[in-house]
Short mmCIF file of C-alpha atoms and ligand atoms in Angstrom, two decimals:
data_model
loop_
_atom_site.label_atom_id
_atom_site.label_comp_id
_atom_site.label_asym_id
_atom_site.label_seq_id
_atom_site.Cartn_x
_atom_site.Cartn_y
_atom_site.Cartn_z
CA MET T 1 -1.93 39.56 -54.78
CA LYS T 2 -3.18 36.43 -56.38
CA LYS T 3 -0.34 34.51 -54.88
CA ARG T 4 -0.93 36.11 -51.48
CA GLY T 5 -4.63 35.35 -51.77
CA LYS T 6 -3.82 31.78 -52.61
CA LEU T 7 -1.50 31.59 -49.63
CA MET T 8 -4.17 33.08 -47.36
CA ASN T 9 -6.63 30.57 -48.67
CA LYS T 10 -4.25 27.73 -48.10
CA LYS T 11 -3.60 28.98 -44.54
CA LYS T 12 -7.32 29.37 -43.88
CA CYS T 13 -7.92 26.00 -45.36
CA LEU T 14 -5.25 24.45 -43.13
CA GLN T 15 -6.72 26.21 -40.10
CA THR T 16 -10.18 24.91 -40.93
CA VAL T 17 -8.89 21.36 -41.42
CA SER T 18 -6.95 21.56 -38.13
CA LEU T 19 -10.05 22.77 -36.35
CA ILE T 20 -12.11 19.95 -37.79
CA ILE T 21 -9.43 17.44 -36.80
CA LEU T 22 -9.31 18.94 -33.29
CA ILE T 23 -13.09 18.79 -32.93
CA MET T 24 -13.12 15.25 -34.32
CA CYS T 25 -10.36 14.32 -31.92
CA LEU T 26 -12.06 15.85 -28.90
CA GLY T 27 -15.32 14.20 -29.87
CA GLY T 28 -13.55 10.98 -30.73
CA CYS T 29 -11.41 11.02 -27.58
CA LYS T 30 -14.41 11.64 -25.41
CA LYS T 31 -16.29 8.87 -27.13
CA SER T 32 -13.37 6.47 -26.88
CA GLU T 33 -12.88 7.36 -23.22
CA GLN T 34 -16.53 6.69 -22.60
CA THR T 35 -16.42 3.41 -24.41
CA SER T 36 -13.04 2.26 -23.14
CA SER T 37 -13.49 2.19 -19.38
CA HIS T 38 -12.47 -1.23 -18.18
CA GLU T 39 -12.48 -3.09 -14.91
CA LYS T 40 -10.75 -6.26 -13.78
CA SER T 41 -11.30 -8.16 -10.55
CA PHE T 42 -9.25 -11.04 -9.24
CA LEU T 43 -7.83 -12.56 -6.09
CA ALA T 44 -4.17 -11.90 -5.37
CA MET T 45 -2.03 -11.36 -2.28
CA ASP T 46 -4.87 -12.66 -0.10
CA THR T 47 -7.10 -9.83 -1.28
CA TYR T 48 -9.92 -9.30 -3.71
CA MET T 49 -8.62 -6.65 -6.09
CA THR T 50 -10.54 -4.49 -8.54
CA LEU T 51 -8.54 -2.47 -11.02
CA SER T 52 -10.24 0.04 -13.27
CA ALA T 53 -8.95 2.36 -15.95
CA SER T 54 -10.21 4.52 -18.78
CA GLY T 55 -8.44 5.31 -22.00
CA GLU T 56 -7.52 3.80 -25.32
CA ASN T 57 -5.18 1.16 -23.93
CA ALA T 58 -7.13 0.52 -20.75
CA GLU T 59 -7.84 -3.15 -21.40
CA ASN T 60 -4.24 -3.98 -22.22
CA ALA T 61 -2.96 -1.83 -19.35
CA LEU T 62 -5.14 -3.68 -16.84
CA GLU T 63 -4.06 -7.04 -18.25
CA ARG T 64 -0.40 -6.08 -17.81
CA ALA T 65 -1.07 -4.67 -14.32
CA GLU T 66 -2.70 -7.95 -13.24
CA GLN T 67 0.23 -9.93 -14.63
CA ARG T 68 2.69 -7.75 -12.73
CA ILE T 69 0.74 -8.13 -9.46
CA THR T 70 0.58 -11.91 -9.95
CA GLN T 71 4.32 -11.99 -10.71
CA LEU T 72 5.05 -10.09 -7.49
CA GLU T 73 2.77 -12.37 -5.50
CA LYS T 74 4.72 -15.39 -6.81
CA LEU T 75 8.00 -13.83 -5.69
CA LEU T 76 6.92 -12.43 -2.36
CA SER T 77 4.34 -14.88 -0.98
CA VAL T 78 5.33 -16.24 2.39
CA THR T 79 3.38 -19.49 1.88
CA ASP T 80 4.00 -20.39 -1.78
CA LYS T 81 6.83 -22.95 -1.76
CA ASP T 82 8.19 -21.59 -5.04
CA SER T 83 8.43 -17.98 -3.88
CA GLU T 84 11.75 -16.29 -3.17
CA VAL T 85 10.60 -15.35 0.32
CA TYR T 86 9.68 -18.98 1.05
CA LYS T 87 13.06 -20.16 -0.27
CA LEU T 88 14.84 -17.58 1.86
CA ASN T 89 12.83 -18.54 4.93
CA SER T 90 13.84 -22.18 4.51
CA SER T 91 17.43 -21.55 3.45
CA GLN T 92 18.95 -22.25 6.90
CA GLY T 93 21.66 -19.65 6.56
CA SER T 94 22.71 -20.15 2.96
CA TYR T 95 22.68 -17.41 0.33
CA ILE T 96 19.79 -17.33 -2.15
CA GLU T 97 19.79 -15.48 -5.45
CA VAL T 98 16.83 -13.12 -5.51
CA SER T 99 15.15 -10.86 -8.05
CA GLU T 100 15.57 -7.10 -8.15
CA ASP T 101 12.04 -6.78 -6.73
CA THR T 102 12.90 -8.75 -3.60
CA GLN T 103 16.23 -6.94 -3.19
CA TYR T 104 14.48 -3.59 -3.57
CA LEU T 105 11.77 -4.39 -1.04
CA VAL T 106 14.17 -5.75 1.55
CA SER T 107 16.34 -2.64 1.26
CA LYS T 108 13.31 -0.33 1.28
CA ALA T 109 12.01 -2.16 4.37
CA PHE T 110 15.39 -1.54 5.99
CA GLU T 111 15.20 2.19 5.21
CA ILE T 112 11.75 2.32 6.80
CA TYR T 113 12.89 0.29 9.80
CA ASP T 114 15.53 2.94 10.27
CA MET T 115 13.22 5.93 9.87
CA THR T 116 10.58 4.43 12.21
CA ASN T 117 13.05 3.49 14.95
CA GLY T 118 12.39 -0.17 14.32
CA ALA T 119 8.56 -0.09 14.36
CA PHE T 120 8.57 -1.54 10.84
CA ASN T 121 10.26 -4.90 11.07
CA ILE T 122 9.95 -7.67 8.46
CA THR T 123 11.63 -10.31 10.64
CA LEU T 124 8.62 -10.89 12.91
CA TYR T 125 7.26 -13.82 10.89
CA PRO T 126 8.16 -16.53 13.46
CA ILE T 127 6.24 -14.50 16.06
CA SER T 128 3.20 -13.95 13.79
CA LYS T 129 3.16 -17.75 13.22
CA GLU T 130 3.31 -18.44 16.95
CA TRP T 131 0.20 -16.31 17.51
CA GLY T 132 -1.54 -18.17 14.66
CA PHE T 133 -1.99 -15.11 12.48
CA THR T 134 -0.63 -16.98 9.46
CA THR T 135 -3.06 -19.92 9.72
CA GLY T 136 -6.05 -18.60 11.68
CA ASP T 137 -5.28 -21.16 14.39
CA TYR T 138 -5.06 -18.41 17.03
CA ARG T 139 -3.49 -18.86 20.47
CA ILE T 140 -1.72 -16.79 23.12
CA PRO T 141 1.87 -18.04 23.30
CA GLU T 142 3.83 -18.37 26.56
CA LYS T 143 5.84 -15.25 27.35
CA GLU T 144 9.08 -17.29 27.47
CA ARG T 145 8.40 -18.59 23.97
CA ILE T 146 7.92 -15.04 22.66
CA ASN T 147 11.14 -13.93 24.34
CA GLU T 148 12.96 -16.84 22.70
CA LEU T 149 11.56 -15.88 19.29
CA LEU T 150 12.44 -12.21 19.75
CA LYS T 151 16.09 -13.28 19.76
CA ILE T 152 15.85 -14.43 16.14
CA THR T 153 14.30 -11.16 14.94
CA GLY T 154 16.23 -8.06 13.89
CA TYR T 155 17.63 -6.58 10.73
CA GLU T 156 21.19 -7.51 11.51
CA ARG T 157 20.07 -11.09 10.84
CA ILE T 158 19.38 -10.29 7.17
CA LEU T 159 22.62 -10.53 5.25
CA THR T 160 22.90 -8.56 2.02
CA ASP T 161 26.65 -8.40 1.43
CA LYS T 162 26.72 -10.59 -1.72
CA LYS T 163 25.41 -8.79 -4.82
CA GLY T 164 22.00 -10.07 -5.89
CA MET T 165 21.95 -12.57 -3.02
CA LEU T 166 20.27 -12.58 0.35
CA SER T 167 20.71 -14.75 3.39
CA LEU T 168 19.01 -15.02 6.75
CA GLU T 169 20.72 -16.12 9.90
CA GLU T 170 19.54 -19.45 11.23
CA ASN T 171 15.81 -19.62 12.07
CA THR T 172 15.21 -16.01 11.05
CA GLN T 173 12.28 -15.59 8.68
CA ILE T 174 10.90 -12.57 6.88
CA ASP T 175 7.42 -11.52 5.80
CA LEU T 176 6.79 -8.63 3.44
CA GLY T 177 3.03 -8.54 4.18
CA GLY T 178 3.27 -5.00 5.56
CA ILE T 179 4.75 -3.51 2.37
CA ALA T 180 4.19 -5.84 -0.62
CA LYS T 181 0.72 -4.71 -1.61
CA GLY T 182 1.76 -1.05 -1.59
CA TYR T 183 4.64 -1.91 -3.91
CA ALA T 184 2.35 -3.98 -6.16
CA GLY T 185 -0.03 -0.99 -6.38
CA TYR T 186 2.83 1.35 -7.19
CA GLU T 187 4.13 -0.99 -9.90
CA ALA T 188 0.64 -1.50 -11.36
CA ALA T 189 0.12 2.28 -11.47
CA LYS T 190 3.45 2.64 -13.27
CA ILE T 191 2.25 0.25 -15.99
CA LEU T 192 -1.03 2.15 -16.40
CA LYS T 193 0.91 5.39 -16.84
CA GLU T 194 3.25 3.73 -19.38
CA GLU T 195 0.13 2.78 -21.32
CA GLY T 196 -0.99 6.40 -21.35
CA ILE T 197 -3.75 5.99 -18.77
CA THR T 198 -4.58 9.25 -17.02
CA SER T 199 -7.59 7.98 -15.10
CA GLY T 200 -7.45 4.77 -13.08
CA LEU T 201 -8.32 3.38 -9.68
CA LEU T 202 -6.65 0.33 -8.20
CA ASN T 203 -8.56 -1.07 -5.26
CA MET T 204 -6.45 -3.65 -3.49
CA GLY T 205 -8.36 -4.23 -0.27
CA GLY T 206 -7.24 -1.66 2.28
CA ASN T 207 -4.84 -0.27 -0.29
CA ILE T 208 -6.08 2.22 -2.84
CA GLN T 209 -3.82 3.52 -5.58
CA THR T 210 -5.17 6.27 -7.78
CA VAL T 211 -3.79 6.98 -11.25
CA GLY T 212 -4.35 10.53 -12.45
CA SER T 213 -7.78 11.93 -11.72
CA LYS T 214 -11.37 11.03 -12.50
CA LEU T 215 -12.39 11.31 -16.16
CA ASP T 216 -13.94 14.74 -15.57
CA GLY T 217 -10.61 15.94 -14.16
CA SER T 218 -11.79 16.07 -10.55
CA ASP T 219 -10.05 14.24 -7.68
CA TRP T 220 -10.86 10.66 -6.77
CA LYS T 221 -12.78 10.42 -3.49
CA VAL T 222 -11.33 7.56 -1.53
CA GLY T 223 -13.48 6.31 1.34
CA ILE T 224 -11.91 5.29 4.65
CA LYS T 225 -13.69 2.56 6.60
CA ASP T 226 -14.96 3.09 10.13
CA PRO T 227 -12.77 0.72 12.20
CA SER T 228 -15.69 0.17 14.62
CA ASP T 229 -18.12 -0.74 11.83
CA GLU T 230 -16.63 -1.78 8.53
CA SER T 231 -19.92 -1.23 6.70
CA LYS T 232 -19.59 2.50 7.34
CA LEU T 233 -17.10 5.20 6.43
CA ILE T 234 -15.41 7.77 8.63
CA GLY T 235 -14.96 9.97 5.59
CA SER T 236 -13.28 10.32 2.24
CA VAL T 237 -10.13 11.96 0.99
CA ALA T 238 -9.93 13.76 -2.35
CA VAL T 239 -6.72 12.81 -4.15
CA SER T 240 -5.15 12.42 -7.58
CA ASP T 241 -2.16 10.24 -8.41
CA MET T 242 -1.75 9.14 -4.81
CA ALA T 243 -1.90 6.02 -2.70
CA VAL T 244 -4.27 5.87 0.26
CA ILE T 245 -3.26 2.93 2.38
CA THR T 246 -5.04 1.85 5.53
CA SER T 247 -4.09 -0.49 8.35
CA GLY T 248 -7.15 -1.24 10.45
CA ALA T 249 -7.70 -3.15 13.67
CA TYR T 250 -10.59 -4.97 11.93
CA GLU T 251 -8.34 -6.64 9.35
CA ARG T 252 -7.14 -9.79 11.11
CA TYR T 253 -7.63 -10.33 14.81
CA PHE T 254 -8.95 -12.68 17.45
CA GLU T 255 -10.64 -12.09 20.75
CA LYS T 256 -9.87 -13.94 23.95
CA GLU T 257 -11.23 -13.14 27.39
CA GLY T 258 -12.45 -9.75 26.27
CA HIS T 259 -9.10 -8.75 24.82
CA ILE T 260 -8.55 -8.15 21.13
CA TYR T 261 -5.30 -9.34 19.58
CA GLY T 262 -4.54 -7.92 16.12
CA HIS T 263 -2.06 -9.05 13.44
CA ILE T 264 0.35 -6.10 13.69
CA ILE T 265 3.12 -7.05 16.08
CA ASP T 266 5.05 -4.69 18.33
CA PRO T 267 8.70 -5.59 17.57
CA LEU T 268 9.77 -4.62 21.09
CA THR T 269 7.43 -6.99 22.94
CA GLY T 270 6.46 -9.64 20.36
CA TYR T 271 2.82 -9.02 21.33
CA PRO T 272 0.09 -7.68 19.05
CA THR T 273 0.44 -3.95 19.23
CA ASP T 274 -1.84 -2.17 21.67
CA SER T 275 -0.92 1.43 20.85
CA GLY T 276 -4.44 2.87 21.00
CA ILE T 277 -4.58 3.42 17.23
CA ILE T 278 -7.40 1.46 15.58
CA SER T 279 -7.06 2.79 12.04
CA VAL T 280 -4.37 4.64 10.18
CA SER T 281 -4.45 5.71 6.56
CA VAL T 282 -1.28 7.03 5.00
CA ILE T 283 -1.58 9.17 1.88
CA GLY T 284 1.31 9.92 -0.46
CA SER T 285 2.80 9.44 -3.89
CA ASP T 286 5.00 6.46 -2.95
CA GLY T 287 2.59 3.57 -2.30
CA THR T 288 5.38 1.31 -1.06
CA LEU T 289 6.36 3.83 1.61
CA CYS T 290 2.70 4.53 2.49
CA ASP T 291 2.02 0.82 3.03
CA ALA T 292 5.02 0.32 5.30
CA LEU T 293 4.18 3.51 7.19
CA SER T 294 0.55 2.54 7.79
CA THR T 295 1.83 -0.55 9.59
CA SER T 296 4.54 1.44 11.41
CA LEU T 297 2.29 4.25 12.69
CA PHE T 298 -0.12 1.60 13.95
CA VAL T 299 2.73 0.29 16.13
CA MET T 300 3.98 3.74 17.14
CA GLY T 301 0.77 5.10 18.64
CA ILE T 302 -0.58 8.63 18.29
CA GLU T 303 2.16 10.62 20.06
CA ASP T 304 5.07 9.06 18.17
CA SER T 305 3.04 9.19 14.94
CA LYS T 306 2.53 12.93 15.45
CA SER T 307 6.27 13.52 15.82
CA PHE T 308 7.00 11.25 12.88
CA LEU T 309 4.51 13.05 10.62
CA GLU T 310 5.84 16.45 11.68
CA ALA T 311 9.27 15.37 10.53
CA HIS T 312 8.05 13.73 7.29
CA ARG T 313 5.77 16.16 5.53
CA ASP T 314 5.92 14.20 2.24
CA VAL T 315 3.22 11.88 3.58
CA ASP T 316 -0.16 12.63 5.13
CA ALA T 317 -2.30 10.59 7.47
CA VAL T 318 -5.77 10.14 8.89
CA ILE T 319 -5.76 8.32 12.22
CA VAL T 320 -8.51 7.04 14.53
CA THR T 321 -7.74 6.12 18.15
CA ASN T 322 -9.70 3.79 20.43
CA ASP T 323 -11.37 6.76 22.15
CA ASN T 324 -12.87 7.55 18.71
CA THR T 325 -10.79 10.68 18.19
CA LEU T 326 -10.05 11.53 14.58
CA TYR T 327 -6.68 13.03 13.68
CA ALA T 328 -5.42 14.27 10.32
CA THR T 329 -2.35 16.06 9.03
CA LYS T 330 -2.75 19.71 8.06
CA ASN T 331 -2.40 19.03 4.33
CA ILE T 332 -5.16 16.47 4.23
CA ILE T 333 -7.74 18.19 6.46
CA SER T 334 -8.89 20.40 3.56
CA LYS T 335 -9.19 17.31 1.33
CA PHE T 336 -11.00 15.20 3.90
CA THR T 337 -14.79 15.03 4.15
CA PRO T 338 -15.84 13.51 7.46
CA MET T 339 -18.86 11.19 7.35
CA GLY T 340 -21.00 9.01 9.57
CA LYS T 341 -20.42 9.53 13.28
CA TYR T 342 -17.57 11.92 12.50
CA GLU T 343 -19.65 14.16 10.24
CA ASN T 344 -19.93 16.93 12.81
CA SER T 345 -16.96 16.18 15.02
CA ASP T 346 -13.70 18.05 15.32
CA ILE T 347 -10.68 16.72 13.51
CA LYS T 348 -7.49 17.15 15.48
CA GLU T 349 -4.67 18.48 13.37
CA ILE T 350 -1.39 16.64 13.65
P1 AMP J 1 -0.67 -4.01 6.98
O1 AMP J 1 -2.02 -4.62 6.78
O2 AMP J 1 -0.10 -3.35 5.77
O3 AMP J 1 -0.62 -3.12 8.16
O4 AMP J 1 0.37 -5.19 7.24
C1 AMP J 1 0.20 -6.07 8.29
C2 AMP J 1 1.06 -7.27 8.01
O5 AMP J 1 2.44 -6.90 8.14
C3 AMP J 1 0.87 -8.39 9.01
O6 AMP J 1 -0.17 -9.26 8.60
C4 AMP J 1 2.24 -9.06 8.99
O7 AMP J 1 2.33 -9.86 7.84
C5 AMP J 1 3.18 -7.90 8.83
N1 AMP J 1 3.59 -7.26 10.11
C6 AMP J 1 3.07 -7.42 11.36
N2 AMP J 1 3.69 -6.62 12.24
C7 AMP J 1 4.65 -5.94 11.53
C8 AMP J 1 5.62 -4.95 11.88
N3 AMP J 1 5.75 -4.46 13.12
N4 AMP J 1 6.43 -4.50 10.89
C9 AMP J 1 6.32 -4.96 9.62
N5 AMP J 1 5.43 -5.88 9.23
C10 AMP J 1 4.60 -6.35 10.17
MG1 MG J 2 1.15 -1.74 5.60
#
């Protein structure tokens, strides 16, 4: 009995200690979460980025995430003379050894080119330059010039047959601007998760990458800008562990004789796309895919986007057209809170 009593006592004692440790841990964790929320802002990839995270390793995680984003910028920049993309674009047909990141993005871009029937096309850089979108020195090129440049676009002009090497056929140039930030967000989120972060928000301009949920366990509410007035929102989507990536007509454009020319190019015509879509947000777990698709749906227009989204239920979208109609996929309607001029309007399900 004595022995048993002793054992019971020991067990009780252990239980009490465990309980105290658990309470201390909960209290301590909460405290450390409260005191270890960090934020980091910097300029990268032509965008002002703000990364925030909570958790024990938040500061270190954000430091590593910034380093990774900067590393990717150095590889993928189209203007930095030391970048792999710049070297490729000036290689005049010879093979260039490229990093796994560049290889991955070029092959991912090819996959998305395929699934979007060519709407996503990274070989339009010579055309973007001709319109002045790369320098801000905007002009409307001659139609003949655009037709000439269209001949040097196309995926078949990217050669990938040597392992670890890439080559572009003469005069062909690529630009990963429609996909790189989504990949950078995805990679940064991966680092945060490696560091044990379960609550983080990466704001990379029009690209938002959420990591886990808010500290209280509820979803992040990601606002989507009103394409007609950037100071307002059309609504917010409630998400956890997802990317919300927007391509908007307000991002980079110029106006001439009452016509607006935006920076997303229709690969079929070589002209800024005029599909009727003025904002498209793509929501999904693969930020790289979401980024490329936001650009692609913008080119495809509402009807083709509808068919595309019906066939690809792993991503969701919120779309605004130039007649101010708001569309959203079934999955996201329940997570979307319309605001501003859309507060009381119907959302068309796509
Ligand atoms: P985003 O803001 O993600 O929609 O990307 C727009 C950027 O992608 C442009 O500034 C160009 O660098 C590039 N781009 C333009 N048109 C296309 C296109 N049809 N496919 C892929 N990238 C494009
Ligand atoms: Mg994009």
